[in-house]
Amino acid sequence: MGSEIKIDHTFRNKLPASMAKREELNVWSMVKRSCGKELSSVTMPVIFNEPLSFLQRMVEYMEYSNLLVKAAQETDPLIRMQYMSAFAVSALSSNWERPGKPFNPLLGETYELQRDGFKVVCEQVSHHPPVSAFHAESEHFIFYGSIYPKLKFWGKSVEIQPKGTVTVELTRWGEAYTWSNVNCCVHNLIVGKLWIEQYGTMEIRNHKTGHTSTLTFKPSTGGASKDIHRVEGFIQDKDNVKQTFIYGKWTEFIRCTDYSSFEDYAKENPNKFRSSDSKYNSVGSESPAQTPKKVLAKLNSLKMGQSLFKSMSISANEPDDEDSSDGPEDVPKSDSTFSIDIPNSVTLWEANPRPERTSEFYQFTAFTMSLNEIEPSMEGKLCPTDSRLRPDIRKLEKGDLDGAAAEKHRLEEKQREAKKTRKSKKGQEWTPKWFEKQMNKYTNQEDWMFNGKYWERDFTDIDIF
């Protein structure tokens, strides 16, 4: 089926308007109001948003879907797992330098995307708690899952916990792979350069062959950190025998080598694999009370402008011209002496270069730049609930900050009124149109599964915008 999906269109490489200049905001009032809360329960100014819905952000998984095709074409299950590992890491690479918050999807909001070789549909299936479901398919794979994002604001940082499991089925081999994503943290919201890290352990499991890939996204430990962006781990067979060493940076590349080559290299270079010098403390344990006095001294008068949304395209090795002495507010420096290049390695994935002027356009990748584009072939065919048709997102994309804020407020009020109306009518509970709760046979957990009806394009009686 995937081979029949052909897109004849040149996609844009810039947005209609540059990122709106961030007017000064009082940070301290927001810190006091929001610290420790889930961001889904906090009304954030539209200035914090990027012109995408979370449904569109979720579809960024598909930028490197070619890795799934490569996996499906391999006859060796070990190599299939290598490509699956690279795909799982690549899905996170677009997060780098992306501090903007996507718009929370409205209940019933949808998003579709068709590209050469695959098509995907998403739906916001629950509002409290927020749950976003997706289903992608091609002749080589089926990829689906539902994400329950939990975001917490901790004064100096925002922690994102992407709850939920994703599944890839390789139809040729009758295999299914499942995993959950690791946590993400946006640092230096108050002082210094913003920077993002992913941290935690990701386990990818082949439910048919028993192969597992266990990848550790290493946290930085402050100051000069050999571990910044670093990912490494092992692929094991069903008997837990290590077969492959996977390594790289989630921002740049993933490589692999056989386990014996790794062992030889590690013996010759033990300093490159030593444990972190200090135990990492989760941002979840932070509170304003732990904020350094130097930062607190700035909070009462600090205005949020260039410091919060400064372009992150500046090299991390450049001195912080704002306050290089703050220590914890600096971006950790990557120590080149800890670079790893193991003999007999194969490069599985490399990140695509970003477009020119990307810092003017929310640090979007080329793939991301196209996600809110209404292609000529879509005219009159899009579902009325598609994220591309959201007026608040469209206005922000065009640089109309006030218009976006007004539309965002209108849509939120409309959603509240619709909920009240449903409550007043017994038996009028809202149900998703394109996904249904079913048991995921691989995880033995209830999940939202695609019902297959979306592509029939029966979009009657739908209105949420």
CSV table of C-alpha atoms in Angstrom, one decimal:
chain,number,residue,atom,x,y,z
A,1,MET,CA,0.0,0.0,0.0
A,2,GLY,CA,2.8,2.4,0.9
A,3,SER,CA,4.3,2.4,-2.6
A,4,GLU,CA,1.0,3.9,-3.9
A,5,ILE,CA,1.4,7.0,-1.7
A,6,LYS,CA,3.2,9.5,-3.9
A,7,ILE,CA,3.4,13.2,-3.0
A,8,ASP,CA,4.1,15.6,-5.9
A,9,HIS,CA,4.8,18.8,-4.0
A,10,THR,CA,7.8,21.0,-3.1
A,11,PHE,CA,7.5,21.7,0.6
A,12,ARG,CA,8.3,25.1,2.1
A,13,ASN,CA,11.6,25.8,3.9
A,14,LYS,CA,10.4,28.7,5.9
A,15,LEU,CA,7.2,29.9,7.7
A,16,PRO,CA,5.0,32.8,6.6
A,17,ALA,CA,6.5,35.0,9.3
A,18,SER,CA,9.6,35.0,11.5
A,19,MET,CA,9.1,34.1,15.1
A,20,ALA,CA,7.3,36.9,16.9
A,21,LYS,CA,9.5,39.0,19.2
A,22,ARG,CA,9.0,38.0,22.7
A,23,GLU,CA,7.8,41.0,24.7
A,24,GLU,CA,9.0,41.3,28.2
A,25,LEU,CA,7.0,39.2,30.8
A,26,ASN,CA,7.3,39.1,34.5
A,27,VAL,CA,8.8,35.7,35.3
A,28,TRP,CA,8.6,35.7,39.1
A,29,SER,CA,4.8,36.0,39.1
A,30,MET,CA,4.6,33.0,36.8
A,31,VAL,CA,7.1,31.0,38.9
A,32,LYS,CA,5.0,31.6,42.1
A,33,ARG,CA,1.8,30.6,40.3
A,34,SER,CA,3.0,27.6,38.4
A,35,CYS,CA,5.8,25.9,40.3
A,36,GLY,CA,5.3,22.2,40.9
A,37,LYS,CA,2.1,22.0,38.8
A,38,GLU,CA,1.4,20.1,35.6
A,39,LEU,CA,1.5,22.5,32.7
A,40,SER,CA,-1.7,21.1,31.4
A,41,SER,CA,-3.4,22.8,34.3
A,42,VAL,CA,-1.7,26.1,33.9
A,43,THR,CA,-2.8,28.8,31.4
A,44,MET,CA,0.4,29.7,29.6
A,45,PRO,CA,0.7,32.9,27.5
A,46,VAL,CA,0.7,32.1,23.8
A,47,ILE,CA,4.2,33.6,23.6
A,48,PHE,CA,5.5,30.3,25.0
A,49,ASN,CA,4.0,28.3,22.1
A,50,GLU,CA,5.3,27.3,18.7
A,51,PRO,CA,2.8,27.1,15.8
A,52,LEU,CA,2.1,23.4,16.0
A,53,SER,CA,-0.3,21.2,17.9
A,54,PHE,CA,1.1,18.4,20.0
A,55,LEU,CA,-0.5,16.0,17.4
A,56,GLN,CA,1.8,17.5,14.8
A,57,ARG,CA,4.8,17.4,17.1
A,58,MET,CA,4.0,13.7,17.7
A,59,VAL,CA,4.2,13.1,13.9
A,60,GLU,CA,7.8,14.3,13.9
A,61,TYR,CA,8.5,10.6,14.8
A,62,MET,CA,8.1,10.0,11.0
A,63,GLU,CA,11.0,12.2,9.8
A,64,TYR,CA,13.3,9.1,9.7
A,65,SER,CA,10.7,6.5,8.8
A,66,ASN,CA,13.2,5.3,6.2
A,67,LEU,CA,14.9,3.5,9.2
A,68,LEU,CA,11.8,1.3,9.6
A,69,VAL,CA,11.9,0.5,5.9
A,70,LYS,CA,15.5,-0.5,6.2
A,71,ALA,CA,14.7,-2.7,9.2
A,72,ALA,CA,11.9,-4.4,7.4
A,73,GLN,CA,14.2,-5.2,4.5
A,74,GLU,CA,16.9,-6.9,6.6
A,75,THR,CA,16.9,-10.7,7.0
A,76,ASP,CA,18.9,-10.7,10.2
A,77,PRO,CA,16.8,-10.0,13.3
A,78,LEU,CA,19.9,-8.5,15.0
A,79,ILE,CA,20.3,-5.9,12.3
A,80,ARG,CA,16.6,-5.2,12.3
A,81,MET,CA,16.9,-4.4,16.0
A,82,GLN,CA,19.8,-2.1,15.3
A,83,TYR,CA,17.7,0.0,12.9
A,84,MET,CA,14.8,-0.1,15.3
A,85,SER,CA,17.1,1.3,18.0
A,86,ALA,CA,18.3,4.1,15.6
A,87,PHE,CA,14.7,4.9,14.8
A,88,ALA,CA,13.7,5.2,18.4
A,89,VAL,CA,16.5,7.6,19.1
A,90,SER,CA,16.0,9.6,15.9
A,91,ALA,CA,12.5,10.4,16.9
A,92,LEU,CA,13.8,12.6,19.7
A,93,SER,CA,16.4,14.5,17.6
A,94,SER,CA,14.0,17.3,16.5
A,95,ASN,CA,13.6,18.3,20.2
A,96,TRP,CA,17.0,19.8,20.3
A,97,GLU,CA,16.9,23.6,20.4
A,98,ARG,CA,13.1,23.5,20.5
A,99,PRO,CA,12.0,25.3,23.8
A,100,GLY,CA,8.6,26.3,22.3
A,101,LYS,CA,5.6,24.5,23.7
A,102,PRO,CA,3.2,23.0,21.2
A,103,PHE,CA,-0.5,23.9,21.5
A,104,ASN,CA,-2.6,21.5,23.6
A,105,PRO,CA,-4.9,19.6,21.2
A,106,LEU,CA,-8.6,20.2,21.6
A,107,LEU,CA,-10.8,17.2,22.4
A,108,GLY,CA,-11.5,15.5,19.0
A,109,GLU,CA,-8.8,17.4,17.2
A,110,THR,CA,-7.1,15.4,14.4
A,111,TYR,CA,-4.1,15.5,12.2
A,112,GLU,CA,-3.2,13.6,9.1
A,113,LEU,CA,-0.1,13.3,7.0
A,114,GLN,CA,0.7,11.5,3.8
A,115,ARG,CA,4.2,11.3,2.4
A,116,ASP,CA,6.0,9.0,0.0
A,117,GLY,CA,5.7,5.5,1.5
A,118,PHE,CA,3.4,6.1,4.5
A,119,LYS,CA,0.3,7.8,5.9
A,120,VAL,CA,-0.5,8.7,9.5
A,121,VAL,CA,-3.6,9.9,11.4
A,122,CYS,CA,-3.8,11.3,15.0
A,123,GLU,CA,-6.7,12.1,17.3
A,124,GLN,CA,-7.0,13.7,20.7
A,125,VAL,CA,-9.0,11.0,22.4
A,126,SER,CA,-9.1,12.4,25.9
A,127,HIS,CA,-8.8,15.8,27.5
A,128,HIS,CA,-8.6,15.0,31.2
A,129,PRO,CA,-6.1,13.4,31.3
A,130,PRO,CA,-4.7,14.5,27.9
A,131,VAL,CA,-4.2,11.5,25.6
A,132,SER,CA,-3.0,11.7,22.0
A,133,ALA,CA,-3.3,8.6,19.8
A,134,PHE,CA,-1.6,8.0,16.4
A,135,HIS,CA,-1.5,5.3,13.7
A,136,ALA,CA,1.0,5.2,10.8
A,137,GLU,CA,1.1,2.5,8.1
A,138,SER,CA,2.9,1.6,5.0
A,139,GLU,CA,3.6,-1.6,3.0
A,140,HIS,CA,6.6,-2.2,5.3
A,141,PHE,CA,5.4,-1.4,8.8
A,142,ILE,CA,2.6,-0.4,11.1
A,143,PHE,CA,3.5,2.1,13.8
A,144,TYR,CA,1.0,3.2,16.6
A,145,GLY,CA,0.6,4.3,20.1
A,146,SER,CA,-0.9,6.8,22.5
A,147,ILE,CA,1.0,9.4,24.5
A,148,TYR,CA,0.1,10.8,27.9
A,149,PRO,CA,2.4,13.7,28.2
A,150,LYS,CA,3.0,15.0,31.7
A,151,LEU,CA,4.8,18.4,32.1
A,152,LYS,CA,5.9,20.0,35.3
A,153,PHE,CA,7.3,23.5,35.8
A,154,TRP,CA,10.1,23.7,38.4
A,155,GLY,CA,11.1,27.3,38.4
A,156,LYS,CA,14.4,26.9,36.5
A,157,SER,CA,13.3,24.1,34.3
A,158,VAL,CA,10.4,22.2,32.7
A,159,GLU,CA,10.3,18.4,32.9
A,160,ILE,CA,8.4,16.4,30.2
A,161,GLN,CA,7.4,12.8,30.9
A,162,PRO,CA,6.1,11.2,27.8
A,163,LYS,CA,4.0,8.4,29.3
A,164,GLY,CA,2.7,5.7,27.0
A,165,THR,CA,4.1,2.9,24.9
A,166,VAL,CA,4.6,2.8,21.2
A,167,THR,CA,4.5,-0.3,18.9
A,168,VAL,CA,6.0,-1.0,15.6
A,169,GLU,CA,4.9,-4.1,13.6
A,170,LEU,CA,7.1,-5.3,10.7
A,171,THR,CA,4.5,-7.2,8.7
A,172,ARG,CA,7.0,-9.1,6.6
A,173,TRP,CA,8.4,-10.8,9.6
A,174,GLY,CA,5.4,-11.0,11.9
A,175,GLU,CA,7.4,-9.1,14.5
A,176,ALA,CA,6.3,-6.4,17.0
A,177,TYR,CA,8.6,-4.0,18.8
A,178,THR,CA,7.5,-1.9,21.8
A,179,TRP,CA,9.2,0.9,23.9
A,180,SER,CA,8.5,4.0,25.9
A,181,ASN,CA,10.3,7.3,25.5
A,182,VAL,CA,12.6,8.8,28.0
A,183,ASN,CA,12.1,12.0,30.0
A,184,CYS,CA,13.1,15.4,28.6
A,185,CYS,CA,14.1,18.6,30.5
A,186,VAL,CA,14.3,22.2,29.3
A,187,HIS,CA,16.8,23.9,31.5
A,188,ASN,CA,17.6,27.6,32.2
A,189,LEU,CA,14.1,29.0,31.9
A,190,ILE,CA,15.1,31.9,34.2
A,191,VAL,CA,18.7,32.7,33.6
A,192,GLY,CA,21.2,31.8,30.9
A,193,LYS,CA,20.9,29.9,27.6
A,194,LEU,CA,18.1,27.5,27.3
A,195,TRP,CA,19.2,23.9,26.6
A,196,ILE,CA,17.5,20.6,26.4
A,197,GLU,CA,18.5,17.1,27.6
A,198,GLN,CA,16.9,13.7,27.3
A,199,TYR,CA,17.6,11.2,30.1
A,200,GLY,CA,16.6,7.8,31.3
A,201,THR,CA,16.6,4.2,30.1
A,202,MET,CA,14.7,3.1,27.0
A,203,GLU,CA,14.1,-0.7,26.4
A,204,ILE,CA,13.1,-1.8,23.0
A,205,ARG,CA,11.7,-5.4,22.9
A,206,ASN,CA,11.2,-7.7,19.9
A,207,HIS,CA,8.3,-9.8,21.2
A,208,LYS,CA,8.8,-12.6,18.7
A,209,THR,CA,12.6,-13.2,18.8
A,210,GLY,CA,13.3,-12.1,22.4
A,211,HIS,CA,15.9,-9.5,21.3
A,212,THR,CA,16.1,-6.4,23.5
A,213,SER,CA,17.9,-3.1,23.1
A,214,THR,CA,18.5,-1.2,26.3
A,215,LEU,CA,19.7,2.3,25.7
A,216,THR,CA,20.7,4.8,28.4
A,217,PHE,CA,20.3,8.5,27.6
A,218,LYS,CA,22.9,9.9,29.9
A,219,PRO,CA,22.2,13.1,31.9
A,220,SER,CA,24.7,15.8,32.1
A,221,THR,CA,26.3,16.4,35.5
A,222,GLY,CA,27.0,20.1,35.2
A,223,GLY,CA,30.1,22.0,34.3
A,224,ALA,CA,32.0,20.2,31.6
A,225,SER,CA,30.2,17.0,30.9
A,226,LYS,CA,31.4,14.1,28.8
A,227,ASP,CA,27.9,12.7,28.8
A,228,ILE,CA,25.9,15.6,27.3
A,229,HIS,CA,23.6,14.2,24.6
A,230,ARG,CA,25.2,10.8,24.9
A,231,VAL,CA,23.3,7.6,24.3
A,232,GLU,CA,24.7,4.1,24.7
A,233,GLY,CA,23.6,0.6,25.3
A,234,PHE,CA,23.5,-3.0,24.2
A,235,ILE,CA,21.4,-5.3,22.1
A,236,GLN,CA,21.0,-8.7,23.7
A,237,ASP,CA,19.5,-12.0,22.3
A,238,LYS,CA,16.8,-14.0,24.0
A,239,ASP,CA,19.4,-15.6,26.3
A,240,ASN,CA,20.6,-12.1,27.5
A,241,VAL,CA,23.9,-12.5,25.6
A,242,LYS,CA,25.2,-9.1,24.5
A,243,GLN,CA,25.6,-9.0,20.7
A,244,THR,CA,25.9,-5.3,19.7
A,245,PHE,CA,27.0,-2.1,21.3
A,246,ILE,CA,25.0,1.0,20.3
A,247,TYR,CA,26.4,4.5,20.9
A,248,GLY,CA,26.1,8.1,19.7
A,249,LYS,CA,24.3,11.3,20.5
A,250,TRP,CA,20.6,11.7,20.2
A,251,THR,CA,21.2,15.1,18.6
A,252,GLU,CA,23.5,13.9,15.8
A,253,PHE,CA,24.1,10.2,15.1
A,254,ILE,CA,23.8,6.6,16.2
A,255,ARG,CA,26.4,3.9,15.5
A,256,CYS,CA,26.9,0.3,16.4
A,257,THR,CA,29.6,-2.3,16.6
A,258,ASP,CA,29.9,-5.9,17.6
A,259,TYR,CA,30.4,-6.6,21.3
A,260,SER,CA,33.9,-7.9,21.0
A,261,SER,CA,35.1,-4.7,19.2
A,262,PHE,CA,33.5,-2.7,22.0
A,263,GLU,CA,35.2,-4.8,24.7
A,264,ASP,CA,38.6,-4.3,23.1
A,265,TYR,CA,38.1,-0.6,22.8
A,266,ALA,CA,36.8,-0.2,26.3
A,267,LYS,CA,39.8,-2.0,27.7
A,268,GLU,CA,42.1,0.4,25.8
A,269,ASN,CA,40.1,3.5,26.7
A,270,PRO,CA,38.6,2.8,30.2
A,271,ASN,CA,38.4,6.5,31.0
A,272,LYS,CA,35.8,7.0,28.3
A,273,PHE,CA,33.3,4.6,30.0
A,274,ARG,CA,33.7,5.4,33.7
A,275,SER,CA,30.7,6.1,35.7
A,276,SER,CA,29.5,9.7,36.2
A,277,ASP,CA,31.4,11.5,38.9
A,278,SER,CA,28.3,12.6,40.7
A,279,LYS,CA,24.8,11.1,41.0
A,280,TYR,CA,22.3,12.9,38.9
A,281,ASN,CA,19.3,14.4,40.7
A,282,SER,CA,16.1,14.3,38.8
A,283,VAL,CA,14.6,17.7,38.0
A,284,GLY,CA,11.5,16.3,39.6
A,285,SER,CA,13.2,16.8,43.0
A,286,GLU,CA,13.9,20.5,42.4
A,287,SER,CA,11.8,23.2,43.9
A,288,PRO,CA,12.1,27.0,44.1
A,289,ALA,CA,13.6,26.5,47.6
A,290,GLN,CA,16.6,24.9,46.0
A,291,THR,CA,17.1,27.7,43.5
A,292,PRO,CA,20.6,29.3,44.1
A,293,LYS,CA,20.5,32.6,45.9
A,294,LYS,CA,22.1,34.4,42.9
A,295,VAL,CA,19.1,33.3,40.8
A,296,LEU,CA,16.6,34.3,43.4
A,297,ALA,CA,18.2,37.7,43.6
A,298,LYS,CA,17.4,38.2,39.9
A,299,LEU,CA,13.9,36.8,40.0
A,300,ASN,CA,12.1,39.8,41.6
A,301,SER,CA,13.2,42.2,38.9
A,302,LEU,CA,13.9,39.9,36.0
A,303,LYS,CA,12.1,40.5,32.7
A,304,MET,CA,11.7,37.6,30.3
A,305,GLY,CA,13.0,38.6,27.0
A,306,GLN,CA,16.2,37.7,25.2
A,307,SER,CA,17.4,35.5,28.1
A,308,LEU,CA,14.5,33.1,27.9
A,309,PHE,CA,14.2,32.8,24.1
A,310,LYS,CA,17.7,33.4,23.0
A,311,SER,CA,18.6,31.4,19.9
A,312,MET,CA,20.2,28.1,20.9
A,313,SER,CA,22.1,27.9,17.6
A,314,ILE,CA,25.0,29.5,19.4
A,315,SER,CA,27.7,27.0,20.1
A,316,ALA,CA,27.7,25.5,23.6
A,317,ASN,CA,31.4,26.2,23.7
A,318,GLU,CA,30.9,30.0,23.5
A,319,PRO,CA,31.0,31.9,26.8
A,320,ASP,CA,27.7,32.8,28.2
A,321,ASP,CA,27.6,36.6,27.8
A,322,GLU,CA,24.7,37.0,30.2
A,323,ASP,CA,26.3,35.6,33.4
A,324,SER,CA,29.1,33.1,32.8
A,325,SER,CA,29.7,32.8,36.5
A,326,ASP,CA,26.4,31.3,37.5
A,327,GLY,CA,27.6,27.7,37.2
A,328,PRO,CA,24.3,25.8,37.3
A,329,GLU,CA,22.8,28.3,34.7
A,330,ASP,CA,25.5,27.6,32.1
A,331,VAL,CA,25.1,25.1,29.3
A,332,PRO,CA,27.3,22.0,30.0
A,333,LYS,CA,30.3,21.9,27.8
A,334,SER,CA,31.0,18.8,25.7
A,335,ASP,CA,34.4,17.4,26.4
A,336,SER,CA,35.9,16.3,23.1
A,337,THR,CA,38.4,14.0,24.9
A,338,PHE,CA,35.5,11.6,25.6
A,339,SER,CA,34.5,11.3,21.9
A,340,ILE,CA,34.1,7.6,21.0
A,341,ASP,CA,34.9,6.1,17.6
A,342,ILE,CA,35.1,2.3,17.9
A,343,PRO,CA,36.7,0.3,15.1
A,344,ASN,CA,34.3,-1.8,13.0
A,345,SER,CA,31.4,0.6,13.7
A,346,VAL,CA,28.5,1.2,11.3
A,347,THR,CA,26.6,4.4,11.2
A,348,LEU,CA,22.9,3.7,11.5
A,349,TRP,CA,21.5,7.2,11.5
A,350,GLU,CA,22.6,10.8,11.1
A,351,ALA,CA,20.4,13.9,11.7
A,352,ASN,CA,19.5,15.9,8.7
A,353,PRO,CA,20.9,19.5,8.6
A,354,ARG,CA,18.4,22.1,9.6
A,355,PRO,CA,17.2,24.8,7.1
A,356,GLU,CA,18.8,28.2,6.8
A,357,ARG,CA,17.5,30.8,9.3
A,358,THR,CA,16.0,28.0,11.4
A,359,SER,CA,16.6,30.1,14.6
A,360,GLU,CA,14.0,32.6,13.1
A,361,PHE,CA,11.5,29.8,12.7
A,362,TYR,CA,11.3,28.2,16.2
A,363,GLN,CA,14.3,26.0,15.4
A,364,PHE,CA,12.2,23.8,13.2
A,365,THR,CA,13.7,21.0,11.1
A,366,ALA,CA,12.9,20.9,7.4
A,367,PHE,CA,10.4,18.2,8.0
A,368,THR,CA,8.7,20.1,10.8
A,369,MET,CA,8.5,23.2,8.7
A,370,SER,CA,6.1,21.4,6.4
A,371,LEU,CA,3.7,20.0,9.0
A,372,ASN,CA,1.3,22.9,9.1
A,373,GLU,CA,1.4,23.5,5.4
A,374,ILE,CA,-1.9,23.1,3.5
A,375,GLU,CA,-0.9,21.4,0.3
A,376,PRO,CA,-3.0,22.0,-2.8
A,377,SER,CA,-4.2,18.4,-2.9
A,378,MET,CA,-5.7,18.9,0.6
A,379,GLU,CA,-8.2,21.6,-0.4
A,380,GLY,CA,-11.7,20.4,0.4
A,381,LYS,CA,-10.5,17.0,1.6
A,382,LEU,CA,-9.1,17.7,5.1
A,383,CYS,CA,-11.1,16.7,8.1
A,384,PRO,CA,-12.6,19.9,9.6
A,385,THR,CA,-10.9,19.0,12.9
A,386,ASP,CA,-7.3,18.9,11.4
A,387,SER,CA,-4.7,20.9,13.3
A,388,ARG,CA,-3.8,22.8,10.2
A,389,LEU,CA,-7.2,24.5,10.4
A,390,ARG,CA,-6.8,25.7,14.0
A,391,PRO,CA,-7.1,29.5,13.8
A,392,ASP,CA,-4.8,30.2,16.9
A,393,ILE,CA,-2.0,28.1,15.4
A,394,ARG,CA,-2.4,29.7,12.0
A,395,LYS,CA,-2.3,33.2,13.4
A,396,LEU,CA,0.8,32.5,15.5
A,397,GLU,CA,2.5,31.1,12.4
A,398,LYS,CA,1.7,34.4,10.6
A,399,GLY,CA,3.2,36.4,13.5
A,400,ASP,CA,-0.1,37.6,14.9
A,401,LEU,CA,0.5,37.1,18.6
A,402,ASP,CA,-2.6,39.0,19.8
A,403,GLY,CA,-4.9,37.3,17.3
A,404,ALA,CA,-3.4,33.9,18.3
A,405,ALA,CA,-4.0,34.6,22.0
A,406,ALA,CA,-7.6,35.7,21.3
A,407,GLU,CA,-8.4,32.6,19.2
A,408,LYS,CA,-6.8,30.3,21.8
A,409,HIS,CA,-9.0,31.8,24.5
A,410,ARG,CA,-12.1,31.4,22.3
A,411,LEU,CA,-11.4,27.8,21.5
A,412,GLU,CA,-10.8,27.0,25.1
A,413,GLU,CA,-14.1,28.6,26.1
A,414,LYS,CA,-15.9,26.8,23.3
A,415,GLN,CA,-14.5,23.5,24.6
A,416,ARG,CA,-15.6,24.2,28.1
A,417,GLU,CA,-19.1,25.0,26.9
A,418,ALA,CA,-19.3,21.8,24.9
A,419,LYS,CA,-18.4,19.9,28.0
A,420,LYS,CA,-21.1,21.6,30.0
A,421,THR,CA,-23.6,20.8,27.3
A,422,ARG,CA,-22.7,17.1,27.3
A,423,LYS,CA,-23.0,16.9,31.0
A,424,SER,CA,-26.5,18.4,30.9
A,425,LYS,CA,-27.6,15.7,28.5
A,426,LYS,CA,-27.6,12.2,30.1
A,427,GLY,CA,-26.0,9.6,27.8
A,428,GLN,CA,-24.3,12.2,25.7
A,429,GLU,CA,-20.7,11.3,26.6
A,430,TRP,CA,-18.1,12.2,24.0
A,431,THR,CA,-16.4,9.3,22.2
A,432,PRO,CA,-13.4,9.4,19.8
A,433,LYS,CA,-14.4,8.9,16.1
A,434,TRP,CA,-11.2,7.2,14.8
A,435,PHE,CA,-9.7,5.3,17.8
A,436,GLU,CA,-11.2,2.8,20.2
A,437,LYS,CA,-10.0,1.4,23.5
A,438,GLN,CA,-8.7,-2.1,23.0
A,439,MET,CA,-6.1,-4.5,24.5
A,440,ASN,CA,-2.6,-4.2,23.0
A,441,LYS,CA,-1.8,-7.9,22.6
A,442,TYR,CA,1.9,-7.2,22.9
A,443,THR,CA,1.9,-5.2,26.1
A,444,ASN,CA,-1.3,-6.8,27.6
A,445,GLN,CA,-2.4,-3.2,28.4
A,446,GLU,CA,-5.4,-1.2,27.3
A,447,ASP,CA,-4.5,1.2,24.5
A,448,TRP,CA,-6.2,3.4,21.9
A,449,MET,CA,-6.3,1.5,18.6
A,450,PHE,CA,-7.1,2.9,15.1
A,451,ASN,CA,-10.5,1.7,13.9
A,452,GLY,CA,-9.5,2.1,10.2
A,453,LYS,CA,-12.4,4.4,9.3
A,454,TYR,CA,-10.7,7.8,8.9
A,455,TRP,CA,-9.5,7.3,5.3
A,456,GLU,CA,-13.1,6.8,4.2
A,457,ARG,CA,-13.4,10.5,4.8
A,458,ASP,CA,-16.9,10.7,6.2
A,459,PHE,CA,-16.4,14.0,8.0
A,460,THR,CA,-20.1,15.0,8.5
A,461,ASP,CA,-21.3,16.8,11.7
A,462,ILE,CA,-17.8,17.7,13.0
A,463,ASP,CA,-17.1,21.1,14.4
A,464,ILE,CA,-14.6,22.0,17.1
A,465,PHE,CA,-12.9,25.2,15.8
